[in-house]
mmCIF file of C-alpha atoms and ligand atoms in Angstrom:
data_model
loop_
_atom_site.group_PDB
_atom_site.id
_atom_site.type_symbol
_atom_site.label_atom_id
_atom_site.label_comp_id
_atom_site.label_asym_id
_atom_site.label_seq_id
_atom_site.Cartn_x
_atom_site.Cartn_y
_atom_site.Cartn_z
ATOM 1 C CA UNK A 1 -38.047 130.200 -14.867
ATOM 2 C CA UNK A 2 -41.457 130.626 -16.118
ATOM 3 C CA UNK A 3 -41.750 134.104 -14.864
ATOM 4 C CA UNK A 4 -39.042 135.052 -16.409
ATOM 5 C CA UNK A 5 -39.684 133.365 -19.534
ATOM 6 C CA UNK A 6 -42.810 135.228 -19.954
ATOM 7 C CA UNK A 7 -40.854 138.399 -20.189
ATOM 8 C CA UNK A 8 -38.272 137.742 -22.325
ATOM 9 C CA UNK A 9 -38.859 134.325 -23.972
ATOM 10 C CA UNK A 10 -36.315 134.165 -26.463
ATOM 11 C CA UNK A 11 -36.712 130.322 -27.037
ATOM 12 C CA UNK A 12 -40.540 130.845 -26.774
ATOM 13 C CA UNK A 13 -40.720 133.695 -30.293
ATOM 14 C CA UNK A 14 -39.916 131.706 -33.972
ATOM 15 C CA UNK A 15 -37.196 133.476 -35.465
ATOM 16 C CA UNK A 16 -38.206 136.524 -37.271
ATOM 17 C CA UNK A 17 -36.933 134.980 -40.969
ATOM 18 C CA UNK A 18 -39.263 131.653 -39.782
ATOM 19 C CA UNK A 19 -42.096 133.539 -39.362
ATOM 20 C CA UNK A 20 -41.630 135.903 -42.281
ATOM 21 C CA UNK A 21 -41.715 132.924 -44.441
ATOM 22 C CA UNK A 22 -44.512 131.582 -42.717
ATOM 23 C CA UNK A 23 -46.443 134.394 -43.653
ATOM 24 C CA UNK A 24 -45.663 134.724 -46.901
ATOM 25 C CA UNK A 25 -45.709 130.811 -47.308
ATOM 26 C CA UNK A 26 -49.992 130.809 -45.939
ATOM 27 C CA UNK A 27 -51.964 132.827 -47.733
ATOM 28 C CA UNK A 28 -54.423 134.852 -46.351
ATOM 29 C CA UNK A 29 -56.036 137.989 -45.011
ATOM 30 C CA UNK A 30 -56.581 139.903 -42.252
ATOM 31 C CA UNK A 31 -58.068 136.399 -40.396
ATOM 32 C CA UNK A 32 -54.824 134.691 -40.518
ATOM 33 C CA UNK A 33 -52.684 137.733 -39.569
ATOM 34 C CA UNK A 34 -54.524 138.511 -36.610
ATOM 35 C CA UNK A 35 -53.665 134.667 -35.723
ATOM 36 C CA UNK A 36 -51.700 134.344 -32.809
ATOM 37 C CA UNK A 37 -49.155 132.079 -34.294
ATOM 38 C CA UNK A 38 -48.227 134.255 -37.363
ATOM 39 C CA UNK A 39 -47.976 137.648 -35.573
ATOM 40 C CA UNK A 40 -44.665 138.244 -33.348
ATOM 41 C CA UNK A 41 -45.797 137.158 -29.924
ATOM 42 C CA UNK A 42 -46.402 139.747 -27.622
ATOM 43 C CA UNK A 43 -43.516 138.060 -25.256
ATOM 44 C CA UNK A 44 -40.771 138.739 -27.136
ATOM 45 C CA UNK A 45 -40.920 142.575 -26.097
ATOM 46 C CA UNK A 46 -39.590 143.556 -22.317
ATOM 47 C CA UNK A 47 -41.505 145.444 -20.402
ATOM 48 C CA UNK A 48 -39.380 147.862 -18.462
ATOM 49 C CA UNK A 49 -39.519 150.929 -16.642
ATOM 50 C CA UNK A 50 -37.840 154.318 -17.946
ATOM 51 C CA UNK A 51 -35.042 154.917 -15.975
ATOM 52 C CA UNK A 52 -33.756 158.481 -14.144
ATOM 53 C CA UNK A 53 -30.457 157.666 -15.454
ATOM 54 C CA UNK A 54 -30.975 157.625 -19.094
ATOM 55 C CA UNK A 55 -29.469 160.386 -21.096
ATOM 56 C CA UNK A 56 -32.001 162.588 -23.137
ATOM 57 C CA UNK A 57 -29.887 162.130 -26.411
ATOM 58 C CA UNK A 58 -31.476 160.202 -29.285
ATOM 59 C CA UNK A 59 -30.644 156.556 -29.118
ATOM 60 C CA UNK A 60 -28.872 155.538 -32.225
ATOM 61 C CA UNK A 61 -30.668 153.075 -34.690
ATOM 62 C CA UNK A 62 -31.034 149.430 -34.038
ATOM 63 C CA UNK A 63 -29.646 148.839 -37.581
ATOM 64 C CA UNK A 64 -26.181 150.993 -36.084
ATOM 65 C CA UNK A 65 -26.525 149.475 -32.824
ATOM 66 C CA UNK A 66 -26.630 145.431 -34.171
ATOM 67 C CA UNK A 67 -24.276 146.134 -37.575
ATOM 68 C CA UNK A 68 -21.094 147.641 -35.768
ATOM 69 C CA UNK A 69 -19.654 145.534 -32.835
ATOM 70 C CA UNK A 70 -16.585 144.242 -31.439
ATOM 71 C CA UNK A 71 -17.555 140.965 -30.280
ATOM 72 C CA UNK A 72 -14.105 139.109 -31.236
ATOM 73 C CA UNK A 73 -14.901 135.310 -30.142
ATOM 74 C CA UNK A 74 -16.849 136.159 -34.130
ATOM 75 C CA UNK A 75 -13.840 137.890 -35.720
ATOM 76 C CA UNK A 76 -12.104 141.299 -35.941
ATOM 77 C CA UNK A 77 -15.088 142.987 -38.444
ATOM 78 C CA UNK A 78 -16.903 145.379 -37.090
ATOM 79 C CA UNK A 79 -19.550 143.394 -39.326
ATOM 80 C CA UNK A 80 -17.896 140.123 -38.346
ATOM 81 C CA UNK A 81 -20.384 139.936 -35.382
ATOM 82 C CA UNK A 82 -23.737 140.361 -37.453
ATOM 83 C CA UNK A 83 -22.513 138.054 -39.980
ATOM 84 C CA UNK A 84 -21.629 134.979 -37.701
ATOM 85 C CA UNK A 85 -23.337 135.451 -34.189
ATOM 86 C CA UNK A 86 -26.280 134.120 -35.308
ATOM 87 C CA UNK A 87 -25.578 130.537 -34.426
ATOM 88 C CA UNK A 88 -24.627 131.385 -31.003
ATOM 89 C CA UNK A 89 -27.117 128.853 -28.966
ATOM 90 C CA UNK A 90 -28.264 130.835 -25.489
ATOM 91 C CA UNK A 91 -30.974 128.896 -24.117
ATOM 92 C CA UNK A 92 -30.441 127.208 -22.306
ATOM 93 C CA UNK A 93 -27.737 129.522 -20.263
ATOM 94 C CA UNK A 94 -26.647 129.838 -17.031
ATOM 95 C CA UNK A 95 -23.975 132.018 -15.353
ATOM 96 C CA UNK A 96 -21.876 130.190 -11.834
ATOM 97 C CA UNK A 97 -21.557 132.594 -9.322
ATOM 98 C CA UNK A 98 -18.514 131.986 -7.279
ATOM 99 C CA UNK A 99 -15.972 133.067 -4.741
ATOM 100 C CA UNK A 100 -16.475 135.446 -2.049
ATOM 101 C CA UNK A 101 -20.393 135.219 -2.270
ATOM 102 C CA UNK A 102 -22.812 133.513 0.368
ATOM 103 C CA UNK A 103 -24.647 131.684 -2.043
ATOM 104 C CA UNK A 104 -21.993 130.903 -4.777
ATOM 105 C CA UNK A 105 -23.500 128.417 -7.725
ATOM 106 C CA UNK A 106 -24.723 128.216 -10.479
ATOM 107 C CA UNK A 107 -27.445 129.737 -11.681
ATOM 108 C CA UNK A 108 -29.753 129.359 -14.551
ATOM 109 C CA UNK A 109 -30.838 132.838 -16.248
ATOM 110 C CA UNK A 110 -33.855 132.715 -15.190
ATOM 111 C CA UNK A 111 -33.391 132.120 -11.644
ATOM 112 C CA UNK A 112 -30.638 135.154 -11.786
ATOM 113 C CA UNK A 113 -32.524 137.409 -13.681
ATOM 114 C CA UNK A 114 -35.916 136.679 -11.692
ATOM 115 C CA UNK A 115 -37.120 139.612 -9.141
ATOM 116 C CA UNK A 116 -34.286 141.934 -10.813
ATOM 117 C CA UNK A 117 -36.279 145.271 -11.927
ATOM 118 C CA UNK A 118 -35.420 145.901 -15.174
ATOM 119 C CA UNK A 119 -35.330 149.488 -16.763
ATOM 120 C CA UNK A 120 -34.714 150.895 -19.611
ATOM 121 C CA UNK A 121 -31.028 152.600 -19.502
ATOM 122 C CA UNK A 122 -30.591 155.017 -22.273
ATOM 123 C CA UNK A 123 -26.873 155.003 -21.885
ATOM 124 C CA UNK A 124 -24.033 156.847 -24.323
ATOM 125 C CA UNK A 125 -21.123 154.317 -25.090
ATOM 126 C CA UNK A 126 -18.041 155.401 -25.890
ATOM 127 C CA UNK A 127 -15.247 152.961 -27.123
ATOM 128 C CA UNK A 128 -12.249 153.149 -26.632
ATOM 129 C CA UNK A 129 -11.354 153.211 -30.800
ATOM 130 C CA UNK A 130 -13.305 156.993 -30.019
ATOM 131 C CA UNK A 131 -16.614 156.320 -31.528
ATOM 132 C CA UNK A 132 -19.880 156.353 -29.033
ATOM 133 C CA UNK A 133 -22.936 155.546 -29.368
ATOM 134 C CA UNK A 134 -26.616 156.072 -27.903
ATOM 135 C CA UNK A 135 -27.961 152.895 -26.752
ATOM 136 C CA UNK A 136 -31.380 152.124 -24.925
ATOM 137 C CA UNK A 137 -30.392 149.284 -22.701
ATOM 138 C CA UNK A 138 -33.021 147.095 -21.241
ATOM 139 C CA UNK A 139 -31.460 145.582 -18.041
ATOM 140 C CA UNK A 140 -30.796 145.281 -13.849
ATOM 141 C CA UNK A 141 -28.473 146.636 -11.390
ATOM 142 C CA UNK A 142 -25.446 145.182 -10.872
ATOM 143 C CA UNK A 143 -25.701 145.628 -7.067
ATOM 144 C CA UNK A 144 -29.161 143.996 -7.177
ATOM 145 C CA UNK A 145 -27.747 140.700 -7.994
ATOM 146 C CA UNK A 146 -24.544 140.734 -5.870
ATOM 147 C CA UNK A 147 -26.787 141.888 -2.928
ATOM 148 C CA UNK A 148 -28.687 138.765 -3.901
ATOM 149 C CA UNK A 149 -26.177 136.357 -3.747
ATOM 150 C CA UNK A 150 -24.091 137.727 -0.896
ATOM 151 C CA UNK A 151 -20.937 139.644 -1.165
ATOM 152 C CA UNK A 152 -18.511 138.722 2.011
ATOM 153 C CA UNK A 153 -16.563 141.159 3.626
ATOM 154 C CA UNK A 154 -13.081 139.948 1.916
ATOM 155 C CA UNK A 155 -14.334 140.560 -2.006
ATOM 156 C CA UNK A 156 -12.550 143.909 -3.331
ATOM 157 C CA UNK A 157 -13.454 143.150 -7.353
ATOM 158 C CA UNK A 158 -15.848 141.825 -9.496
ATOM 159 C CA UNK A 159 -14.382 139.338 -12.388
ATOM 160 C CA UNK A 160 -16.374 138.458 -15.307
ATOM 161 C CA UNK A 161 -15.583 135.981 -17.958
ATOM 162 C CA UNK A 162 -17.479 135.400 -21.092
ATOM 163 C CA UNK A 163 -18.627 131.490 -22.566
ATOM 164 C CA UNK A 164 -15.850 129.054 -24.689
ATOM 165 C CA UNK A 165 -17.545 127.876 -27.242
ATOM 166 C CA UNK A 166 -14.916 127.609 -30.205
ATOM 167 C CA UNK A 167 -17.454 125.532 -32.515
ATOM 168 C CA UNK A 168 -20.341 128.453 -32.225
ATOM 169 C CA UNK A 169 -18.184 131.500 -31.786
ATOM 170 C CA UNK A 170 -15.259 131.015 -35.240
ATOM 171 C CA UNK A 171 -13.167 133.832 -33.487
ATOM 172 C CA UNK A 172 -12.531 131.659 -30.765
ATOM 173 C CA UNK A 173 -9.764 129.950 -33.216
ATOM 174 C CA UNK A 174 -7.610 132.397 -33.102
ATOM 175 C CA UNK A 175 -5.108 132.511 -30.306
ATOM 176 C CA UNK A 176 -4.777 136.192 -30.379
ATOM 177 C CA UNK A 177 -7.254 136.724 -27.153
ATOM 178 C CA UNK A 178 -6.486 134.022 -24.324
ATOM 179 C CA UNK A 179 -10.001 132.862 -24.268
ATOM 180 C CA UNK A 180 -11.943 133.472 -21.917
ATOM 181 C CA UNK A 181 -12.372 137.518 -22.900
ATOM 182 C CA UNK A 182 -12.610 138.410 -19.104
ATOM 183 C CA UNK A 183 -13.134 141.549 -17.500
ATOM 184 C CA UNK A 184 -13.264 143.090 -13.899
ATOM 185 C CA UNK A 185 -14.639 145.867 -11.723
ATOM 186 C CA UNK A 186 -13.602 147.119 -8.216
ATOM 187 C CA UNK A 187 -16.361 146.321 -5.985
ATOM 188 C CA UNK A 188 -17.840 150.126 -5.213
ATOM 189 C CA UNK A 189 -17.737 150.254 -9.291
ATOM 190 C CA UNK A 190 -19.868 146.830 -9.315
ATOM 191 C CA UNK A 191 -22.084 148.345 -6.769
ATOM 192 C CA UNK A 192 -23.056 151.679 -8.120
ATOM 193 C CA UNK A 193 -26.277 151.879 -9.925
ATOM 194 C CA UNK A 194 -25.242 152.750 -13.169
ATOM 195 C CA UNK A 195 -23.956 149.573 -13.503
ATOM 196 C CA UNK A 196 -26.216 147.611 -15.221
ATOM 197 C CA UNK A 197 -26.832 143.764 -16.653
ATOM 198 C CA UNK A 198 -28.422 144.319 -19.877
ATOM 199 C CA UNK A 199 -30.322 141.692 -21.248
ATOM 200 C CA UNK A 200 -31.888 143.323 -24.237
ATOM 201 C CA UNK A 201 -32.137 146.692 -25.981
ATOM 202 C CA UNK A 202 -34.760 148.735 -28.040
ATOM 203 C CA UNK A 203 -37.288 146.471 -25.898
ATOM 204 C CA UNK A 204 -36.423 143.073 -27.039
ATOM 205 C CA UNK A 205 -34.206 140.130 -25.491
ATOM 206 C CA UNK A 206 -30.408 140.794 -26.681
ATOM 207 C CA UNK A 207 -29.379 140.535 -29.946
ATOM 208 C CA UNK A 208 -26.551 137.736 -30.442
ATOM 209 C CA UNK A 209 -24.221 140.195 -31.787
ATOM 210 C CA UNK A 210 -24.762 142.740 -28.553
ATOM 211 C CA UNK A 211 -23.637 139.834 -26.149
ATOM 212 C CA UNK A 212 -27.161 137.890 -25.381
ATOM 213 C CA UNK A 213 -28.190 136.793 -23.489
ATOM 214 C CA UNK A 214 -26.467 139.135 -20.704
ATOM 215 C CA UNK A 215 -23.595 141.622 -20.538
ATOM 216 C CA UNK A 216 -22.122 144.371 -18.113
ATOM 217 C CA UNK A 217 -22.701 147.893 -19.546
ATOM 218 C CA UNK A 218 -20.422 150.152 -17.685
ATOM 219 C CA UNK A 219 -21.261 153.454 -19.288
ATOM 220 C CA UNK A 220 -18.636 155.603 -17.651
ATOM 221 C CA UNK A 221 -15.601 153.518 -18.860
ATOM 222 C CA UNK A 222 -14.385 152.287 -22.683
ATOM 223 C CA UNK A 223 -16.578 149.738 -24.131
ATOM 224 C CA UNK A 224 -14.005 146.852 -23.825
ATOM 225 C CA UNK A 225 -15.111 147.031 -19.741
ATOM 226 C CA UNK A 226 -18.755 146.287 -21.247
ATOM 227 C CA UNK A 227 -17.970 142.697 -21.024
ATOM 228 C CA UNK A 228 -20.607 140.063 -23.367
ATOM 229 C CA UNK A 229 -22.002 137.012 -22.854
ATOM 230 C CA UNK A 230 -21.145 135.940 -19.515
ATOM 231 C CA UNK A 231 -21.088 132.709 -17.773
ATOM 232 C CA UNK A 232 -18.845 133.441 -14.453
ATOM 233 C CA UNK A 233 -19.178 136.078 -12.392
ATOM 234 C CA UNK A 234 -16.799 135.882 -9.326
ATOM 235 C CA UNK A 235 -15.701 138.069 -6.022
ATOM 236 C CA UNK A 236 -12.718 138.025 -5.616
ATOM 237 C CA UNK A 237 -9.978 140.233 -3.229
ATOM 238 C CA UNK A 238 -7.369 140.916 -5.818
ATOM 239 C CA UNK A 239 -7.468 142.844 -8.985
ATOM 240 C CA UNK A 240 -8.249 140.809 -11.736
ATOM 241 C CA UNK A 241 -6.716 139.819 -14.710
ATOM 242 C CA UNK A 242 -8.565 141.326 -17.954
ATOM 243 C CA UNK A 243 -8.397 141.238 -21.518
ATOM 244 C CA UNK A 244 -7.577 144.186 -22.917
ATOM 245 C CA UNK A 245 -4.793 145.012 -20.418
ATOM 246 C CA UNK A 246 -3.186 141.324 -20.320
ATOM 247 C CA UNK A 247 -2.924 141.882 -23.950
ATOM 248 C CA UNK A 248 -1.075 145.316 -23.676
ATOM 249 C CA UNK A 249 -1.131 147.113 -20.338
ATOM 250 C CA UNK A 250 0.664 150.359 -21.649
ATOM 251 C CA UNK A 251 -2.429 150.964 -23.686
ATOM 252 C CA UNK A 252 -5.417 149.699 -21.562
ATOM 253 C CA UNK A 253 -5.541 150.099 -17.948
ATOM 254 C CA UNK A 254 -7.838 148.063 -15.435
ATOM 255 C CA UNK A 255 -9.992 151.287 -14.936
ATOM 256 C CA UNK A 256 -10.530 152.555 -18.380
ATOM 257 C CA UNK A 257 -12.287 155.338 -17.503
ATOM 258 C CA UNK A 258 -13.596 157.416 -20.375
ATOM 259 C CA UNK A 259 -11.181 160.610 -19.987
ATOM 260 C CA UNK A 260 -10.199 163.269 -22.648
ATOM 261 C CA UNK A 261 -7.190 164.219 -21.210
ATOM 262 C CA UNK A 262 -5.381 161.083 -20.758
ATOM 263 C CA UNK A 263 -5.137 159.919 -24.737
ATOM 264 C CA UNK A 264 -4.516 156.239 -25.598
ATOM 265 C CA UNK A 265 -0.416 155.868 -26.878
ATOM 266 C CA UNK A 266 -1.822 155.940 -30.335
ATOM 267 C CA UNK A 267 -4.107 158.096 -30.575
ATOM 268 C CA UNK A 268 -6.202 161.050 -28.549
ATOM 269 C CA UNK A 269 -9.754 160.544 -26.485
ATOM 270 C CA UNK A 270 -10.339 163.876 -26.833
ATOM 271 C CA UNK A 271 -12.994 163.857 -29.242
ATOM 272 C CA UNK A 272 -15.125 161.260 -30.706
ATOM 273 C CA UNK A 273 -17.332 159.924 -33.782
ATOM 274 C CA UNK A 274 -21.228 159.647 -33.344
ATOM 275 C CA UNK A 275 -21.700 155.782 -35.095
ATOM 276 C CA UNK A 276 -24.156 156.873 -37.404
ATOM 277 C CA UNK A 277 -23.523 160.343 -37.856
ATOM 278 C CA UNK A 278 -22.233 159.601 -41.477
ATOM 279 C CA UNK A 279 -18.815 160.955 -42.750
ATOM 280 C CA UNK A 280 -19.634 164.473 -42.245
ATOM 281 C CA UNK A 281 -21.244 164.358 -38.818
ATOM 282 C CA UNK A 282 -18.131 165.596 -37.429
ATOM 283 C CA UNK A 283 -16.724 165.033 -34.079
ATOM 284 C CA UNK A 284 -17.895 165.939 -30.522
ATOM 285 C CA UNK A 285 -15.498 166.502 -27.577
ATOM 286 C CA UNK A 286 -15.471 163.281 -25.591
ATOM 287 C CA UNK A 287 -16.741 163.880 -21.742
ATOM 288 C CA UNK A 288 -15.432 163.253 -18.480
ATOM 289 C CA UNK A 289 -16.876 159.907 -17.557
ATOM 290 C CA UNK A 290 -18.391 159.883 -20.579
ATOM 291 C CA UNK A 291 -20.771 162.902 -19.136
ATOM 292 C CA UNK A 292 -21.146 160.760 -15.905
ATOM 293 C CA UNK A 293 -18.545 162.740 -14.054
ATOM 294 C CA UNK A 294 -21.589 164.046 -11.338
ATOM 295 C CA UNK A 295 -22.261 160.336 -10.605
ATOM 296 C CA UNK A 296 -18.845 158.487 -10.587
ATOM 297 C CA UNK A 297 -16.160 161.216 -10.109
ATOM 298 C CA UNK A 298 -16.082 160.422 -6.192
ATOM 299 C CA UNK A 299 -15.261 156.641 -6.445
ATOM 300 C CA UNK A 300 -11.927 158.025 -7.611
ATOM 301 C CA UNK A 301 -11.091 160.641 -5.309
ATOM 302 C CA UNK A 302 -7.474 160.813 -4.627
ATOM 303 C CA UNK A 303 -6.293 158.181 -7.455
ATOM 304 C CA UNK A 304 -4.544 160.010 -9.886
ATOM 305 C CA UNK A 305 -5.966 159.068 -13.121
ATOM 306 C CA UNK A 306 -3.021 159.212 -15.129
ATOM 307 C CA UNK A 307 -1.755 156.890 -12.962
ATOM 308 C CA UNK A 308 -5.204 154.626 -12.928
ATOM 309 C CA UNK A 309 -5.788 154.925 -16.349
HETATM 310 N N1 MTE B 401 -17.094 141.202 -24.826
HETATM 311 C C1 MTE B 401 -16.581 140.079 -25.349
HETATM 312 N N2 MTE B 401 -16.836 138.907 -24.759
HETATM 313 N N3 MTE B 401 -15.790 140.094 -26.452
HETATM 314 C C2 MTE B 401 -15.454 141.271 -27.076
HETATM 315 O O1 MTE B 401 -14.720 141.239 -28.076
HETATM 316 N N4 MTE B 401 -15.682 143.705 -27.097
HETATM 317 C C3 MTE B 401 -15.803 144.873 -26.222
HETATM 318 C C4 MTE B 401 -17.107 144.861 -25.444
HETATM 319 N N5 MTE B 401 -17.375 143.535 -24.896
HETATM 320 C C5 MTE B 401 -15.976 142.482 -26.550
HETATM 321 C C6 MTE B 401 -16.828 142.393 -25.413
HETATM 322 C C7 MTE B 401 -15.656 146.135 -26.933
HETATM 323 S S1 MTE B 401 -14.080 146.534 -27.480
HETATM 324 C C8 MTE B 401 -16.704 146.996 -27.127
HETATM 325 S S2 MTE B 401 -16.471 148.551 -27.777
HETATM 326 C C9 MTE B 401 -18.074 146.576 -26.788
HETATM 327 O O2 MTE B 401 -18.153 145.226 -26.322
HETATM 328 C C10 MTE B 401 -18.956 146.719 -28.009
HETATM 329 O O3 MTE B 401 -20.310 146.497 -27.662
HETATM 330 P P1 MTE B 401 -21.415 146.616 -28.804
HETATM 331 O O4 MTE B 401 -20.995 145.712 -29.920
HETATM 332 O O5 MTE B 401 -22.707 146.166 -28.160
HETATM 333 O O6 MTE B 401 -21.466 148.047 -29.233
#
């Protein structure tokens, strides 16, 4: 716990707007700035290593990256999430671990997070609504923790479920999701090392509105996949139920691989808006995989992804 805690310590920093006022609140120089408890502790940055997977693009900025979500259990905005994750409480958090694992419980952050490597991921992200994103991820493989706990030979998918918590998260009102959001992987996709836990980006624990304090970041597949805040992780043998496809399953498919040729019903994937890029940034041809075709395109040999969209 303490290790871990050292790291990220997101109940150990005062709030930025406490510690603003603080400042402004005591007067004084250069003495009482240099004073430990008025500057921004030096634990609420993560130390991670740079990763050979991150993309050499230019991460987006953290004002992009925190102002335009789809975080739902907070609304429909894209701004909805800024606006009202705030008073999301996560710490204390822990995430159960359960069904086909060795060592099924549950498990407090800390202890899951503890001995994971982290690196930093600069991933893109493409939703499926065909706007993307560069992100720099802080966060773990995937396979790390499921090696961890144990996979037995019967699990074939990955299900992930994200916390009820109707009085913190006002989205959560509205019966138009069947809370829990949930979200699955097959097993070789929960495996493979681009799959990542992220538990903070642009070097600091998870903002609110990203899905702190821990979400799957799937970069070859639509966003929705990307699952946020998530207590339940479980191996399983059949393909689970998910969100976006129990909603409408002629529109989103359990893989949701990124793929320009196979448009959504409504609309195409073959091209897509840079967040950011401002109205006349224009449009860049979507990628394969989301330009991870090289790493993933062999987990799929022989599906038809028309089919497995
Ligand atoms: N996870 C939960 N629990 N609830 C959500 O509404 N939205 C998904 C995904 N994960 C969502 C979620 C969608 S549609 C996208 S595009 C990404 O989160 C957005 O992630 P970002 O806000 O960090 O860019």
């Amino acid at each position: 716990m303490r290790g871990y805690k050292t790291k990220l310590g997101w109940s150990d920093v005062t709030p930025k707007p406490l510690w603003l006022n603080r400042r402004q609140i005591i007067a004084g120089g250069a003495a009482l700035l240099a004073s430990p408890a008025l500057v921004r502790p030096a634990s609420a940055q993560i130390t991670a290593a740079a990763s050979k997977y991150s993309t050499a693009d230019a991460p987006n900025t953290l004002e992009d990256i925190t102002s335009y979500n789809n975080f739902y259990e907070f609304g429909t905005g894209k701004e909805d999430p800024a606006a009202y994750a705030g008073g999301l409480t996560t710490d204390p958090w822990s995430v159960v671990i359960d069904g086909l694992v060795d060592k099924p419980g549950t498990y407090d952050l800390a202890d899951l997070v503890k001995d994971q490597p982290l690196e930093e991921r600069i991933y893109r992200f493409r939703c499926v609504e065909a706007w993307a994103m560069i992100v720099p991820w802080i966060g773990f493989e995937l396979a790390g923790l499921l090696n961890r706990v144990g996979v037995q030979s019967g699990a074939k998918f990955v299900a992930f479920e994200t916390l009820v918590r109707p009085e913190e998260m006002p989205g959560q009102s509205s019966p138009f999701i069947e809370w829990p959001y949930r979200e699955g992987l097959r097993l070789d996709e929960a495996m493979h090392p681009l799959t990542i836990l992220a538990t903070g980006l642009y070097g600091e624990a998870m903002p609110n509105q990203n899905g702190a304090p821990i979400r799957l970041v799937v970069p070859w597949k639509y966003g929705f996949k990307s699952i946020k805040s998530i207590v339940r992780i479980s191996l399983v043998d059949k393909m689970p139920p998910t969100t976006w496809n129990m909603l409408q399953p002629s529109e989103y498919g359990f893989y949701s691989n990124v793929n320009p040729t196979v448009d959504h019903p409504r609309w195409s994937q073959a091209s897509e808006r840079r967040v950011g890029s401002g109205l006349f940034g224009g449009r860049q041809d979507t990628l394969m995989f989301n330009g991870y075709e090289a790493e993933v395109a062999s987990l799929y040999t022989g599906q038809d992804l028309a089919v497995d969209f």
